[in-house]
Coordinates of C-alpha atoms in Angstrom, one line a residue:
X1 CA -33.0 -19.8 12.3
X2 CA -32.1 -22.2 14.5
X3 CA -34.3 -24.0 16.8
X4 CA -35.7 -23.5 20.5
X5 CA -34.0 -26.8 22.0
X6 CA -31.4 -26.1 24.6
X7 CA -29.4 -29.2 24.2
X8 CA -26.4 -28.5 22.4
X9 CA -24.8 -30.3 19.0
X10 CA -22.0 -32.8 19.9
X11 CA -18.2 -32.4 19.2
X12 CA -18.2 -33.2 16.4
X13 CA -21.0 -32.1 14.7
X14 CA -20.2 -28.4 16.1
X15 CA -16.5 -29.2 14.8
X16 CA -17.3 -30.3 11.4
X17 CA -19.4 -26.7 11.1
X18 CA -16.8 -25.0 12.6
X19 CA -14.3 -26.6 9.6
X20 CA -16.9 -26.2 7.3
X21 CA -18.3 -22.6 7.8
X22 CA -15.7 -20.6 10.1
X23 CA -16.7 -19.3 13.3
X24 CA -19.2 -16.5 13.5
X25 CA -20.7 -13.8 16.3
X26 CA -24.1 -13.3 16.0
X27 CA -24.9 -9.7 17.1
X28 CA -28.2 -10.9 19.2
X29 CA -25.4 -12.3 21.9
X30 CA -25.7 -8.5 22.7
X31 CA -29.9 -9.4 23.4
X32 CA -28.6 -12.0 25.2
X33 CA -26.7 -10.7 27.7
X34 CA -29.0 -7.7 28.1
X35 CA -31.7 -9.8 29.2
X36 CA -29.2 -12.2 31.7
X37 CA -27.7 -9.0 32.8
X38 CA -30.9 -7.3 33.5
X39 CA -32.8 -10.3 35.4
X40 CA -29.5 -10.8 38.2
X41 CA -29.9 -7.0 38.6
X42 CA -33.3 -7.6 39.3
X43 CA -32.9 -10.8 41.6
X44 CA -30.3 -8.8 43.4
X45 CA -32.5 -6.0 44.1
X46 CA -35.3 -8.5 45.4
X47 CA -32.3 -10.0 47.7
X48 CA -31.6 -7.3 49.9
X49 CA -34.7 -5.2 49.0
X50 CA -35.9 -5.4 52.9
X51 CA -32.2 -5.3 54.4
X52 CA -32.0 -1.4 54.0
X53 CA -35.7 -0.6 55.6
X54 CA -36.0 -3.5 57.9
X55 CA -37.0 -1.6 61.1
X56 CA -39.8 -0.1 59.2
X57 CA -40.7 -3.5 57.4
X58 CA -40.8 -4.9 61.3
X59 CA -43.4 -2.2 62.7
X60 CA -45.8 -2.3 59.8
X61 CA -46.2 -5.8 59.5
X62 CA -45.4 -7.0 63.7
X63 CA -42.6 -8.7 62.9
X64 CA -39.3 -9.5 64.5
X65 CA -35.7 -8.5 63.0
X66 CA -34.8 -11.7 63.4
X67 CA -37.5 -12.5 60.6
X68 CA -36.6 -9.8 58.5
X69 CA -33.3 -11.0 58.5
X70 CA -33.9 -14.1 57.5
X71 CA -35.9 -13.0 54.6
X72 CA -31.9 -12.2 53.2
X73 CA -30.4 -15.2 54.7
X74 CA -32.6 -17.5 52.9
X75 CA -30.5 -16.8 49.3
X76 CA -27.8 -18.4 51.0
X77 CA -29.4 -21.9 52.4
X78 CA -31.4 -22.1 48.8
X79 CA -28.3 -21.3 46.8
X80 CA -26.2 -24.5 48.5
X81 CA -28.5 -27.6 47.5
X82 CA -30.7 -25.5 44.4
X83 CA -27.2 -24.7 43.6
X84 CA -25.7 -28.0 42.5
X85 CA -29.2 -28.3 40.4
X86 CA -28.8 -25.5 38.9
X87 CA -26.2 -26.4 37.5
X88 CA -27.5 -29.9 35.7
X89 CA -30.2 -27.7 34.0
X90 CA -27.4 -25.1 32.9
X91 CA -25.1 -27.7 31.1
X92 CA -27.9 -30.3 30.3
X93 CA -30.9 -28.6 29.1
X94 CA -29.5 -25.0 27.9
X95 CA -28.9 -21.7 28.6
X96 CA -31.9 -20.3 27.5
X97 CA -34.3 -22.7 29.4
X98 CA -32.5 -21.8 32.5
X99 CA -32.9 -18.4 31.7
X100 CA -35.8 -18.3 30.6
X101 CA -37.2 -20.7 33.8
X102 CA -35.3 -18.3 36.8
X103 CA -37.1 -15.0 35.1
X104 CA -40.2 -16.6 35.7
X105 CA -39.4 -17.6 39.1
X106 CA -38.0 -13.9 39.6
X107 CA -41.3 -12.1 38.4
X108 CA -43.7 -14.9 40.2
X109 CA -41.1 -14.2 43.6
X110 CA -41.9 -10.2 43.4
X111 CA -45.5 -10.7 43.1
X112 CA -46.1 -12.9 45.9
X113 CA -44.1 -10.6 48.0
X114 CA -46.1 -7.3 47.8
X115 CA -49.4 -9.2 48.2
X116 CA -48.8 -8.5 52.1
X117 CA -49.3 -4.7 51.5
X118 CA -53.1 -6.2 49.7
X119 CA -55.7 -6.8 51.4
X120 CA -54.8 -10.7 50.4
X121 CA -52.1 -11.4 51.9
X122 CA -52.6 -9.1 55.8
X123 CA -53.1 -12.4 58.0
X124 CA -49.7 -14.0 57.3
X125 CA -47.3 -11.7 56.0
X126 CA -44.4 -13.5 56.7
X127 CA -45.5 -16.4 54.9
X128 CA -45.9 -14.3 51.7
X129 CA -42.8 -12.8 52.0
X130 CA -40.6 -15.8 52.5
X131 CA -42.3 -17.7 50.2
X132 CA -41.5 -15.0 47.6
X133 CA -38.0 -14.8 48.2
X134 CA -37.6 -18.4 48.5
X135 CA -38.8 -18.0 44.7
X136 CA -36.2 -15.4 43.7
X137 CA -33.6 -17.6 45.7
X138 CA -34.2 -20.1 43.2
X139 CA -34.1 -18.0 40.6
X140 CA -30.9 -16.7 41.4
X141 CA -29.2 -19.9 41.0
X142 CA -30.6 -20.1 37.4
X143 CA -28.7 -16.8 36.9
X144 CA -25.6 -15.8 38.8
X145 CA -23.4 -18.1 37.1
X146 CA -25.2 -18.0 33.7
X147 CA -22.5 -15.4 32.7
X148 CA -19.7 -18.0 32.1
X149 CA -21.7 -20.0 29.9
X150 CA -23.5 -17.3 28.2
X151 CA -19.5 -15.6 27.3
X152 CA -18.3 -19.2 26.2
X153 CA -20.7 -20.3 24.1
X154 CA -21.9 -17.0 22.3
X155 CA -18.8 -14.8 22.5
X156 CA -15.6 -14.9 20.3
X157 CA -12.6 -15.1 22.6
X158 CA -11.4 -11.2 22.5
X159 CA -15.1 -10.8 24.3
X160 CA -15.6 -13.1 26.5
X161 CA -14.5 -11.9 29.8
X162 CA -16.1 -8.5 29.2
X163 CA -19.0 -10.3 28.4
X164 CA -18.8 -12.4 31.4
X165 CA -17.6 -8.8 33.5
X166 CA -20.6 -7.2 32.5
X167 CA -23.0 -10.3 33.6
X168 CA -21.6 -10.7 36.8
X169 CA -21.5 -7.3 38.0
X170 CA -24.9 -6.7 37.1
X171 CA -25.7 -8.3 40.3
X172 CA -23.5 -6.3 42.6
X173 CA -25.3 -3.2 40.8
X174 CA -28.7 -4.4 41.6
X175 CA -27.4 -4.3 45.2
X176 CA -26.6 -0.9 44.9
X177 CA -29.6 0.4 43.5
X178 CA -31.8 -1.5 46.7
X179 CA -29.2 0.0 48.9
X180 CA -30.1 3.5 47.5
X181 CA -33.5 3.1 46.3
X182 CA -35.1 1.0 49.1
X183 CA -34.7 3.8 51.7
X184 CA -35.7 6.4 49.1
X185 CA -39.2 5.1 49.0
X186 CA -39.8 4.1 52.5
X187 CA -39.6 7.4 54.6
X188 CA -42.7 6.4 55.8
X189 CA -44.5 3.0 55.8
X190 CA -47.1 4.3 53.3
X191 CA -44.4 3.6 51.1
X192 CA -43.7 0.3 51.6
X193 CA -46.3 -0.9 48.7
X194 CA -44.6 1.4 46.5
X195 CA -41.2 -0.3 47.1
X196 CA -42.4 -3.7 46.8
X197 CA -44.6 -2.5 43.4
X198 CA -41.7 -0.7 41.9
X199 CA -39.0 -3.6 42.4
X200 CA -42.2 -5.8 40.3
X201 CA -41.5 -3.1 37.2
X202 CA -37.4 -5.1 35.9
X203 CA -38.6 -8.1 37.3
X204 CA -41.7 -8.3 34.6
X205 CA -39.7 -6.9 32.0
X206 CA -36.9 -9.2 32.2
X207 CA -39.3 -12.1 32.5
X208 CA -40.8 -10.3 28.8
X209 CA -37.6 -10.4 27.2
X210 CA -36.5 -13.6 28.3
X211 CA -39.9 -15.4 27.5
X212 CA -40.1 -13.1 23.5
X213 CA -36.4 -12.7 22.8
X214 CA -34.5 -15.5 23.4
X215 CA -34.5 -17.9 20.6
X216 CA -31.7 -21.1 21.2
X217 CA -28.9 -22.0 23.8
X218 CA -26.2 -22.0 21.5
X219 CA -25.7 -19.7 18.4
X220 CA -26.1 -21.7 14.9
X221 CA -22.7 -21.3 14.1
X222 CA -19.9 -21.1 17.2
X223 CA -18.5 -18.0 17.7
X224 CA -14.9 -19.7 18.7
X225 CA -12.7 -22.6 18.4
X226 CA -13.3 -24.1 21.9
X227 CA -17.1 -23.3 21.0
X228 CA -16.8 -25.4 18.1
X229 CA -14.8 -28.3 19.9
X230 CA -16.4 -28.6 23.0
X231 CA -16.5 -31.7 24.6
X232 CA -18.7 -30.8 27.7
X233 CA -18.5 -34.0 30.0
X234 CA -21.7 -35.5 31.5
X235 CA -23.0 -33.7 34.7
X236 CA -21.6 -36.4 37.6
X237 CA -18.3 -37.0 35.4
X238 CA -18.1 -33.3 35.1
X239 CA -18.5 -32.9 38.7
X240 CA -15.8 -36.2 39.5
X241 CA -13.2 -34.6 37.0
X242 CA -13.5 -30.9 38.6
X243 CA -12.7 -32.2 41.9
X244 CA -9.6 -34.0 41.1
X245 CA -8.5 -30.9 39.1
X246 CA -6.1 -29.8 41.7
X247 CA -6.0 -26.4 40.9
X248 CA -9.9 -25.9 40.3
X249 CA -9.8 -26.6 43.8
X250 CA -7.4 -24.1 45.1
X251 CA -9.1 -21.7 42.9
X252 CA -12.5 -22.5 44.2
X253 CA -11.8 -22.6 47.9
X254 CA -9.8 -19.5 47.6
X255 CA -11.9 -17.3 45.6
X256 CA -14.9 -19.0 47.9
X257 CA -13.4 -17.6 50.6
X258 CA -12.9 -14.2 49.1
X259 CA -16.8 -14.2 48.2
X260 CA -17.6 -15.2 52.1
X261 CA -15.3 -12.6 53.2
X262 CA -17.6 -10.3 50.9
X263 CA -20.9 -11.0 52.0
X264 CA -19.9 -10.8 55.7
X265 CA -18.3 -7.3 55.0
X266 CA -21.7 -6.1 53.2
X267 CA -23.6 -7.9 55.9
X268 CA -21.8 -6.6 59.0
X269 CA -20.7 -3.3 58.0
X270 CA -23.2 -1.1 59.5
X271 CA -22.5 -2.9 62.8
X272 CA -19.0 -2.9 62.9
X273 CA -18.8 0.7 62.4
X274 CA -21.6 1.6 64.4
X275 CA -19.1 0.7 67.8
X276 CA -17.3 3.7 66.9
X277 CA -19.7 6.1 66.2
X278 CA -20.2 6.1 62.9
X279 CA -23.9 6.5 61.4
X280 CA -25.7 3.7 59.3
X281 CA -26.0 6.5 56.6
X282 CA -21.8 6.5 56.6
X283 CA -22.2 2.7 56.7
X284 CA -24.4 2.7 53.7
X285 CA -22.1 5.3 52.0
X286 CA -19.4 3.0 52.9
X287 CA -21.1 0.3 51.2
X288 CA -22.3 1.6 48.2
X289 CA -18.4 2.9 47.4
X290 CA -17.6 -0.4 47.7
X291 CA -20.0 -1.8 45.1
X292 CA -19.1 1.0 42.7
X293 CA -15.7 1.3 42.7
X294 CA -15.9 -2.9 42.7
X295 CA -18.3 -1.9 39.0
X296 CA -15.1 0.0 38.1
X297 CA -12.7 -2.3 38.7
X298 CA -14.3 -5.0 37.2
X299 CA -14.7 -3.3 33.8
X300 CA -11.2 -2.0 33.2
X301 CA -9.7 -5.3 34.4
X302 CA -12.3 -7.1 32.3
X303 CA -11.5 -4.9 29.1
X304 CA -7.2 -6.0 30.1
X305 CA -7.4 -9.3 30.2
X306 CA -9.3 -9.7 27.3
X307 CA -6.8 -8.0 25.4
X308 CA -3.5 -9.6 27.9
X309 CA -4.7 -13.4 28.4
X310 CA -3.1 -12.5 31.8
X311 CA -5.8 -14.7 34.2
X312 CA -3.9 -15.7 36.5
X313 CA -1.6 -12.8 36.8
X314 CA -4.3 -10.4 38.0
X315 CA -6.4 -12.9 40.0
X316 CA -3.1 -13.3 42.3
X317 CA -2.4 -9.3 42.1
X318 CA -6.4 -8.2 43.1
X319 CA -5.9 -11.1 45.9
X320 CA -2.5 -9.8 47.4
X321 CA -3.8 -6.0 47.1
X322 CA -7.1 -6.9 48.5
X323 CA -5.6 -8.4 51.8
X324 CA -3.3 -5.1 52.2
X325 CA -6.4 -3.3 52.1
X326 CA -8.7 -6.0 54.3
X327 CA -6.0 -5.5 57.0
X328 CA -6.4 -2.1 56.8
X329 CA -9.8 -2.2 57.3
X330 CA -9.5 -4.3 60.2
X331 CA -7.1 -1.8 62.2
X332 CA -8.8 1.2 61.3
X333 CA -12.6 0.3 61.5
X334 CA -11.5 0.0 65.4
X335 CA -10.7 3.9 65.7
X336 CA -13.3 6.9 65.9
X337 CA -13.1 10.1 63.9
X338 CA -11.7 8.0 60.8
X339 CA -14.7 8.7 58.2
X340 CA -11.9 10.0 55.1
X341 CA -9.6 7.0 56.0
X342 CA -12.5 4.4 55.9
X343 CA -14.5 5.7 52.9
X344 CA -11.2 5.6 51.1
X345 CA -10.7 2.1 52.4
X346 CA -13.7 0.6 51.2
X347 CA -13.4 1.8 47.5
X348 CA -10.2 0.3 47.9
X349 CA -11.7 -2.8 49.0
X350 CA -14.1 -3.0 46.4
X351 CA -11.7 -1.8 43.4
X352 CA -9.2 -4.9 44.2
X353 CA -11.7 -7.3 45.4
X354 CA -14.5 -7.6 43.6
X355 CA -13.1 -6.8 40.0
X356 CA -11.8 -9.9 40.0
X357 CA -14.5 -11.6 40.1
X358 CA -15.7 -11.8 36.5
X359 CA -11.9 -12.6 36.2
X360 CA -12.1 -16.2 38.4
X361 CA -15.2 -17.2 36.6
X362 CA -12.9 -17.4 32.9
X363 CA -10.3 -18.5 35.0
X364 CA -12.6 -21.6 36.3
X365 CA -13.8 -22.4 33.1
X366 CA -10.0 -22.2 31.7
X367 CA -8.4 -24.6 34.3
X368 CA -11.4 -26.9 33.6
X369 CA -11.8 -26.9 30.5
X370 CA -13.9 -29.5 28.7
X371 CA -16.0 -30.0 31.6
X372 CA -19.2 -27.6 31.2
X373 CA -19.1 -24.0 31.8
X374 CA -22.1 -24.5 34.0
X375 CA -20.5 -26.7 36.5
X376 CA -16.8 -24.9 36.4
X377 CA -18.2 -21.4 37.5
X378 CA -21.5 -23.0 39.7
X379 CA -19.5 -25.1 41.6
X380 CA -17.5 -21.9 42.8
X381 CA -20.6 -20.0 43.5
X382 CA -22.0 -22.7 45.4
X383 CA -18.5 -23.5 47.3
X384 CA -18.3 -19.2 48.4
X385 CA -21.9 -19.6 49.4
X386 CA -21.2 -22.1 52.0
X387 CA -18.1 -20.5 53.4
X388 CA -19.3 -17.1 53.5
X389 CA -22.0 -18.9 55.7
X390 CA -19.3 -20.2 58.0
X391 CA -17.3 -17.2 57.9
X392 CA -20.7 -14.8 58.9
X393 CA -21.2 -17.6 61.6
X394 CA -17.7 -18.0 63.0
X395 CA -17.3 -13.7 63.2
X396 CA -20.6 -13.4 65.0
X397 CA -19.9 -15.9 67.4
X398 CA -16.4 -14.4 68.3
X399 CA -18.4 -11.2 69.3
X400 CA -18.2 -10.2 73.0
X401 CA -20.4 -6.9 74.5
X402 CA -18.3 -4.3 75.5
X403 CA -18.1 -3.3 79.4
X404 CA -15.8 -0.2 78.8
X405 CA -17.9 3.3 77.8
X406 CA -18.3 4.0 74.1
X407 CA -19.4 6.6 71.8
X408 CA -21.7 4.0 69.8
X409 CA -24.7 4.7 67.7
X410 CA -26.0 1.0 67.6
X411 CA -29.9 1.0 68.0
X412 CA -30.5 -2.2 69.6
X413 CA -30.4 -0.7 73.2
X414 CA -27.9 -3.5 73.9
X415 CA -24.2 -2.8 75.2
X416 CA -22.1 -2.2 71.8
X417 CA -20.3 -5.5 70.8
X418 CA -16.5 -5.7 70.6
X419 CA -15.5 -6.3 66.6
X420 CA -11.3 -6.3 67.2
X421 CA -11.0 -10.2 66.8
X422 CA -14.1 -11.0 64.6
X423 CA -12.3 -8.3 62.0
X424 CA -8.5 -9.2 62.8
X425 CA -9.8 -13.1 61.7
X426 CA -11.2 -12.0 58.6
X427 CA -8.2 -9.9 57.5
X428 CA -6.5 -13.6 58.6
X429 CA -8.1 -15.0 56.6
X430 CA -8.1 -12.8 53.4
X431 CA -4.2 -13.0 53.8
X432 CA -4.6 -17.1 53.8
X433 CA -6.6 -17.1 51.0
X434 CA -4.3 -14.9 49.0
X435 CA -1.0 -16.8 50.0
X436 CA -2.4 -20.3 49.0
X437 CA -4.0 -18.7 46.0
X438 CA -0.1 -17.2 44.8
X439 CA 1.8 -20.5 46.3
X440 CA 0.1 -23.2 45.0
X441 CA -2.7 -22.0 42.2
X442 CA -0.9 -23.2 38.7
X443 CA -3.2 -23.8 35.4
X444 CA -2.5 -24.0 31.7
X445 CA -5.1 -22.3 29.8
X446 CA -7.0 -25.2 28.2
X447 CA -9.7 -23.2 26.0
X448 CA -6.8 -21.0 24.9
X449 CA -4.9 -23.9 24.0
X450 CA -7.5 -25.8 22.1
X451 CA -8.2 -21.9 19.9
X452 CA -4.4 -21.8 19.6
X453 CA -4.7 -25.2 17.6
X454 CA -7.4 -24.0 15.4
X455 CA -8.7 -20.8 13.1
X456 CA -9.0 -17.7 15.5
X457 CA -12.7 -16.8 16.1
X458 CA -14.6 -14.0 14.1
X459 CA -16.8 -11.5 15.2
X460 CA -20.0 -9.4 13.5
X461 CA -20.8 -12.5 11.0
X462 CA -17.5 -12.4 9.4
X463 CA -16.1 -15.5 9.2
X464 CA -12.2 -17.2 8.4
X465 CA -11.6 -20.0 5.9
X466 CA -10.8 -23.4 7.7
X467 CA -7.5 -24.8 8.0
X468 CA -7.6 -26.1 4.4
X469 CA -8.0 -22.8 3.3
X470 CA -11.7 -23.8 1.5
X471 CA -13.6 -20.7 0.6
X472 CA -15.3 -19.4 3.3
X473 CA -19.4 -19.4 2.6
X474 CA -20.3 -16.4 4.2
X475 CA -18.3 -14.5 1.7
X476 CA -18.5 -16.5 -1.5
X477 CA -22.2 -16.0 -1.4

């Protein structure tokens, strides 16, 4: 067994085992990525746990919506400077440290926030509860982009964006299930101590696994060729080299934008539709088709290009379908009486947009390659971050109350505000993105092009004699 350190062996100490002892899977990856893809499910349920019940969180506890909404807002401000720091401890002192590190700060997050409903915690609620999603915004950093590195250095190449698929939508699942199961438990707020308990319960038991189950950073033996001949740069020269890769840039600032375009949708669906008269429990609905059929997109698109190699040919496809549908959205989220044609709409949206997500994080590690995976994919988590911060800023602002009648179902007593040019701009900018994305985004496969060099990667312990044909030791024992 290998040991506990997370620092990697260098290139050529991974490539002379690689040469001596073929490359081999280890069937604990599976552990792995059980545990990573339970703890982002769990930070994303802690992220927009209160969202759903906010109104209800507010009157219980005399606080303002404002606060409550701040208590989501604050994944994004931590995400942008924990980010970049997140990624140092990724590439330089392991995967499993980092894992292991944000399912702590996940479980310690959950606790602090249900000590409000205590009899500890009564005088400054608030407090408690910001400081424990502060916690779990840190933590989330640690794991959102832990997928990448976790498929690169554990997976054999046929696996690896499945493996990274089934990582990264784990988070958008945990979303649905606060959506759904937030507002199940609160009917009442005798239930808000049962919510806040219940979301302690995966929180715990990922911090368990992670703590007890997770052995080494790397495998013993790499599972692939670019595994075995990785030649990871050093964090700021990492960082130096991404940013003069031309088209890591496009693809980070374009799939950036598609993630702010994202957020804002989740964030500002309920009031957009509300205008027109549509419920927040057809918002919701609209939402949580969205995130699902997204779940569904992302696994049979995950399972083709595994098999196809075709990144960047279904990257620019999902972006070009997912501005047809954006505009869509824009033009018909403006009419009444349109509940088929919006439902529709928004598994659409989801189906095209966020199944290639999974997609741009092996593409970012492709285009990059040697520079850590850590770095390749965090930088782009950290880039959408920030723009879907400006984007949520810039469509709020261009939001005007309307003076005509209306047959809204907004609760905030307020004249209903007018969404035509906040919504026309983002289906502006979804089209940018995707033109500048098709246009200009060109990228040999790197990692591919290193494997192509070398012996194909084995999975299940098998393992393939090296290029001069010695025996291989797995079998000749």
């Amino acid at each position: 067994m290998a040991g506990t350190t997370g620092d990697p062996p260098g290139a050529a100490e991974t490539s002379a085992l690689g040469a001596m002892l073929g490359y081999r899977a280890y069937a604990r990856r599976w552990v792995f990525l059980l545990v990573l893809s339970l703890l982002s499910c769990s930070n994303a349920t802690l992220w927009l746990s209160f969202a759903p019940v906010a109104d209800t969180i507010a009157q219980h506890f005399l606080l303002s919506t404002e606060q409550i909404n701040w208590l989501s807002l604050v994944f994004l401000v931590v995400s942008i400077p924990f980010g970049v720091v997140a990624i140092w401890v990724l590439d330089s002192i392991g995967l499993r440290w980092a894992t292991v590190l944000g399912a702590w700060l996940n479980f310690a997050g959950s606790v602090l926030r249900a000590l409000p409903s205590t009899a500890i915690g009564t005088q400054a609620p608030f407090a408690f509860f910001m400081s424990g999603q502060g916690l779990c915004a840190v933590a989330q950093t640690l794991v959102i982009f832990s997928p990448a590195k976790l498929a690169a250095v554990w997976f054999p190449e046929h696996q690896r964006a499945t493996a990274n698929m089934i990582g990264t939508m784990s988070n958008p699942l945990g979303i649905l299930v606060a959506n759904v199961l937030s507002p199940a438990l609160v009917k009442k707020e005798q239930g808000i101590l049962i919510m806040l308990s219940t979301y302690i319960i995966p929180a715990a038991l990922a911090c368990l696994l992670a703590t007890t189950c997770l052995w080494e950073s790397v495998p013993p033996t790499p599972p692939s060729a670019s595994a075995a001949h990785s030649t990871s740069e050093k964090f700021l020269d990492g960082l130096k080299l991404l940013v003069r890769n031309k088209a890591y840039v496009i693809l980070a600032v374009c799939f950036g934008g598609g993630v702010g375009i994202f957020s804002s949708f989740l964030a500002l669906l309920a009031q957009v539709l509300c205008v027109h008269g549509y419920s927040n429990e057809f918002a919701g609905l609209c939402g949580a088709l969205f995130i699902a059929f997204g779940i569904l997109g992302a696994l049979v698109l995950g399972l083709y290009v595994d098999r196809s190699k075709h990144f960047t040919e279904a990257i620019k496809v999902g972006f070009c379908l997912t501005s047809v549908v954006c505009v869509a959205f824009a033009l018909v989220s403006q009419l009444q009486g349109q509940t088929f044609a919006l439902a529709a709409i928004c598994s659409l949206f989801g189906l095209f947009g966020f199944s290639v997500a999974p997609v741009a994080m092996e593409l970012a590690v492709e285009c990059s390659f040697p520079v850590g995976e850590g770095a390749a994919a965090g930088l782009v988590f950290v880039l959408g971050q920030a723009e879907g911060m400006l984007i949520m800023l810039l469509l709020t602002t261009l939001t005007v109350r309307r003076a005509q009648p209306s047959f809204s179902t907004c609760q905030d007593g307020l004249d209903p505000l007018d969404w035509r040019v906040p919504m026309l701009l983002m289906a502006g900018l979804s089209v940018l993105f995707s033109c500048c994305l098709v246009f200009f985004f060109h990228t040999p496969y790197r990692r591919l092009q290193v494997e192509a060099g070398t012996s194909p990667s084995i999975q299940d312990d098998g393992c393939l004699a090296a290029a001069d044909h010695m025996p291989c030791p797995a079998l000749s024992r």
